[in-house]
Amino acid sequence: RKEVEQDPGPFNVPEGATVAFNCTYSNSASQSFFWYRQDCRKEPKLLMSVYSSGNEDGRFTAQLNRASQYISLLIRDSKLSDSATYLCVVTVISSGSARQLTFGSGTQLTVLP
Amino acid sequence: DGGITQSPKYLFRKEGQNVTLSCEQNLNHDAMYWYRQDPGQGLRLIYYSQIVNDFQKGDIAEGYSVSREKKESFPLTVTSAQKNPTAFYLCASSIDLWRMNTEAFFGQGTRLTVV
C-alpha cells in the first residue's frame, strides 16, 4: 500500500464549478500535511498547509481528518488558471526523528471554458 | 532574489555514462533533497541531506550518488548503474528536517534523457 494515495483523475470541470480532491495516508504518526500544485512540466509549489482545524485561503479550503487519515482540498468557483496537478504531501518521521516529505501521485485537474 | 537553481534544464546522456546534475540554493537552508518524477507518478526521494557533509539514502538511491561539501550545493550524479535514468529530477530545500509545517522549495528541474 502506498503511503499517500490520491485519485489520479483526471477531473474535468467547467469554469465556476466546485471540485474536491481527497487524499489518504497510511502512517498514523504523520504530523504535517500540505497541498502542492504542479503545472505541466514545472516544479511543484506550495499551495497551502493543512491544519487540524481546517483552513481556508480564498477559494481554497483544506481539511484534515486524523481519525480517518485523510485530507481534502476544495476549490470553489474554478478558474481556467486552476488547471494543474495537485499533490498531497505528508511529513513522516524517519530515522533520528528527521521529517521527510512523502508525495502522493497527484490529481490532475482541467478547468474547461 | 533568493531561490534554488538547477542546471542544466535538459540533459542527454549516452548509455554507460555518468552525469552530474547541479543544485544550488541561496536560501541558507540546512536541508536539501533530490527527487525523481516519472510520467503520471509522484515524487520519489533519492537522497537527502540535513547538514553539510551528511546525506542519507532515500527510497530509490541505487544508481545515484551525492555530495554535500558546501551548504549551498547538493549535486546529484546519475551513474551507469542506474538502469532507467530517463526522468524529471527535482532538487528541493527546506530550513531543516526538524520543524513541523516546513515548506520545501523546489528548483525548476532537470529533464534527463538517455539516448
XYZ file of C-alpha atoms in Angstrom:
228
model
C 0.000 0.000 0.000
C 1.318 3.435 -0.895
C 1.998 5.799 1.991
C -0.005 8.560 0.353
C -2.788 7.796 -2.113
C -4.733 10.107 -4.359
C -7.309 9.651 -7.084
C -5.262 10.407 -10.225
C -8.230 11.820 -12.097
C -8.353 13.498 -14.473
C -11.046 15.792 -13.180
C -12.539 17.859 -15.995
C -14.842 20.582 -14.698
C -16.437 23.718 -16.190
C -15.410 27.166 -15.084
C -17.185 28.199 -11.920
C -17.644 24.654 -10.665
C -16.696 23.415 -7.226
C -14.336 20.450 -7.136
C -12.958 18.395 -4.249
C -9.943 16.126 -4.003
C -9.246 13.585 -1.299
C -6.019 12.029 -0.186
C -5.429 9.188 2.269
C -2.267 8.446 4.192
C -1.211 5.215 5.851
C 1.142 6.369 8.603
C -0.894 7.385 11.621
C 2.157 9.175 13.043
C 2.205 11.655 10.153
C 2.448 15.142 11.545
C 2.307 17.764 8.823
C 0.147 17.961 5.743
C 0.285 20.069 2.608
C -1.183 20.568 -0.816
C 1.258 21.432 -3.582
C 0.368 22.493 -7.089
C 2.388 21.381 -10.110
C 1.867 22.873 -13.548
C 2.720 20.817 -16.608
C 6.473 20.213 -16.860
C 7.177 22.577 -13.959
C 8.283 22.195 -10.374
C 5.777 21.763 -7.508
C 4.909 24.832 -5.485
C 3.236 25.023 -2.102
C -0.474 25.780 -2.371
C -1.339 25.577 1.295
C -0.578 23.819 4.533
C -3.376 21.810 6.144
C -4.109 22.435 9.782
C -6.069 20.287 12.205
C -8.905 22.779 12.453
C -9.138 23.187 8.700
C -8.096 26.310 6.871
C -9.186 28.470 4.003
C -7.295 30.646 1.544
C -9.607 32.474 -0.794
C -11.344 29.916 -2.982
C -9.360 27.036 -1.498
C -10.323 25.105 1.643
C -8.233 22.319 3.148
C -9.391 19.901 5.821
C -7.756 17.160 7.839
C -9.434 14.112 9.354
C -6.890 12.373 11.558
C -9.265 9.630 12.675
C -9.856 8.503 9.091
C -6.384 9.542 7.924
C -7.375 11.684 5.008
C -7.035 15.256 3.887
C -9.127 17.117 1.373
C -8.889 20.150 -0.868
C -11.962 22.035 -2.034
C -11.760 24.551 -4.859
C -14.737 26.849 -5.314
C -15.550 28.912 -8.401
C -12.910 27.152 -10.510
C -10.833 29.268 -12.873
C -9.053 28.207 -16.046
C -5.794 29.005 -14.246
C -6.558 26.335 -11.637
C -5.762 23.654 -14.235
C -2.799 21.755 -12.821
C -1.858 18.631 -10.902
C -2.468 18.806 -7.162
C -0.087 16.855 -4.974
C -0.944 15.708 -1.494
C 2.097 15.741 0.787
C 2.556 14.422 4.306
C 5.502 14.517 6.643
C 6.606 11.251 8.157
C 9.185 10.681 10.817
C 12.284 8.911 9.534
C 15.297 7.644 11.421
C 16.707 10.039 14.001
C 13.410 11.916 14.189
C 14.063 13.754 10.941
C 10.965 14.593 8.972
C 10.616 13.560 5.360
C 8.090 14.777 2.866
C 6.157 11.982 1.181
C 4.271 12.862 -2.001
C 1.141 11.394 -3.475
C 0.999 10.743 -7.221
C -1.156 13.793 -7.803
C -4.650 14.541 -9.063
C -4.939 16.181 -12.456
C -7.491 18.977 -12.798
C -8.578 20.587 -16.049
C -10.979 23.518 -15.896
C -12.874 23.899 -19.147
C -14.188 27.186 -20.600
C 16.435 37.054 -5.266
C 16.670 34.000 -3.040
C 15.948 30.684 -4.596
C 17.087 27.290 -5.708
C 18.678 26.754 -9.105
C 19.110 23.558 -11.047
C 21.180 23.103 -14.154
C 21.031 22.122 -16.875
C 17.336 22.227 -17.680
C 17.687 19.461 -20.277
C 20.379 16.809 -20.346
C 21.022 13.971 -22.757
C 23.220 11.064 -21.781
C 24.537 8.106 -23.646
C 24.109 4.721 -22.055
C 27.034 3.838 -19.833
C 27.930 7.423 -18.986
C 27.791 9.125 -15.622
C 26.245 12.591 -15.487
C 26.066 15.161 -12.701
C 23.072 17.411 -12.072
C 23.713 20.686 -10.320
C 21.600 22.141 -7.489
C 22.451 25.425 -5.754
C 20.429 27.380 -3.175
C 20.958 30.775 -1.578
C 18.151 30.461 0.955
C 20.517 29.484 3.782
C 18.616 26.215 4.170
C 20.193 23.310 6.009
C 18.154 20.541 4.371
C 18.328 19.595 0.701
C 16.680 16.805 -1.257
C 16.703 15.093 -4.621
C 13.519 13.632 -6.069
C 12.753 11.777 -9.241
C 9.422 12.092 -11.054
C 8.258 9.751 -13.812
C 5.255 10.490 -16.047
C 1.978 10.221 -14.155
C 3.721 9.484 -10.888
C 4.511 11.339 -7.725
C 7.907 12.363 -6.489
C 10.195 9.666 -5.137
C 13.028 10.547 -2.785
C 16.532 9.663 -3.969
C 18.785 11.265 -1.345
C 18.513 13.942 1.282
C 20.944 15.919 3.385
C 20.265 17.639 6.671
C 23.615 19.352 7.024
C 26.972 19.817 5.309
C 28.990 16.602 4.909
C 25.986 14.469 5.779
C 23.482 12.751 3.499
C 21.108 9.827 3.703
C 19.613 7.438 1.169
C 16.002 7.856 0.249
C 13.671 5.266 -1.215
C 15.393 4.841 -4.586
C 19.095 5.615 -4.038
C 20.519 2.739 -6.101
C 22.480 4.006 -9.091
C 22.811 7.529 -7.705
C 25.395 9.358 -5.612
C 25.507 12.782 -3.959
C 27.850 15.042 -2.055
C 27.300 17.973 0.305
C 30.610 19.779 0.631
C 29.002 23.210 0.873
C 25.734 24.292 2.440
C 24.618 25.865 -0.830
C 25.296 22.924 -3.119
C 23.947 19.389 -3.404
C 24.938 17.812 -6.752
C 23.472 14.500 -7.883
C 25.412 12.029 -10.016
C 23.424 9.562 -12.086
C 25.740 6.623 -12.615
C 25.740 3.952 -15.293
C 24.383 1.579 -12.658
C 21.006 3.342 -12.781
C 19.004 1.160 -15.158
C 16.217 3.585 -16.035
C 17.629 7.092 -15.645
C 15.295 8.903 -18.027
C 13.131 11.075 -15.764
C 12.449 14.550 -14.405
C 14.797 15.300 -11.494
C 13.828 17.844 -8.863
C 16.023 19.343 -6.189
C 14.445 20.926 -3.129
C 15.480 22.629 0.071
C 13.901 23.479 3.406
C 15.040 25.279 6.532
C 15.778 21.976 8.245
C 14.327 18.498 8.780
C 13.025 19.083 12.264
C 10.344 21.724 12.201
C 6.728 20.997 11.564
C 4.959 22.646 8.656
C 8.253 23.455 6.980
C 7.785 24.297 3.327
C 10.025 22.739 0.703
C 11.155 24.963 -2.175
C 11.909 23.353 -5.499
C 14.248 24.122 -8.342
C 12.899 24.149 -11.878
C 14.045 20.610 -12.517
C 16.332 18.802 -14.938
C 14.929 16.527 -17.646
C 17.398 13.723 -18.235
C 17.070 11.580 -21.344
C 19.218 8.577 -22.143
C 19.890 8.256 -25.854
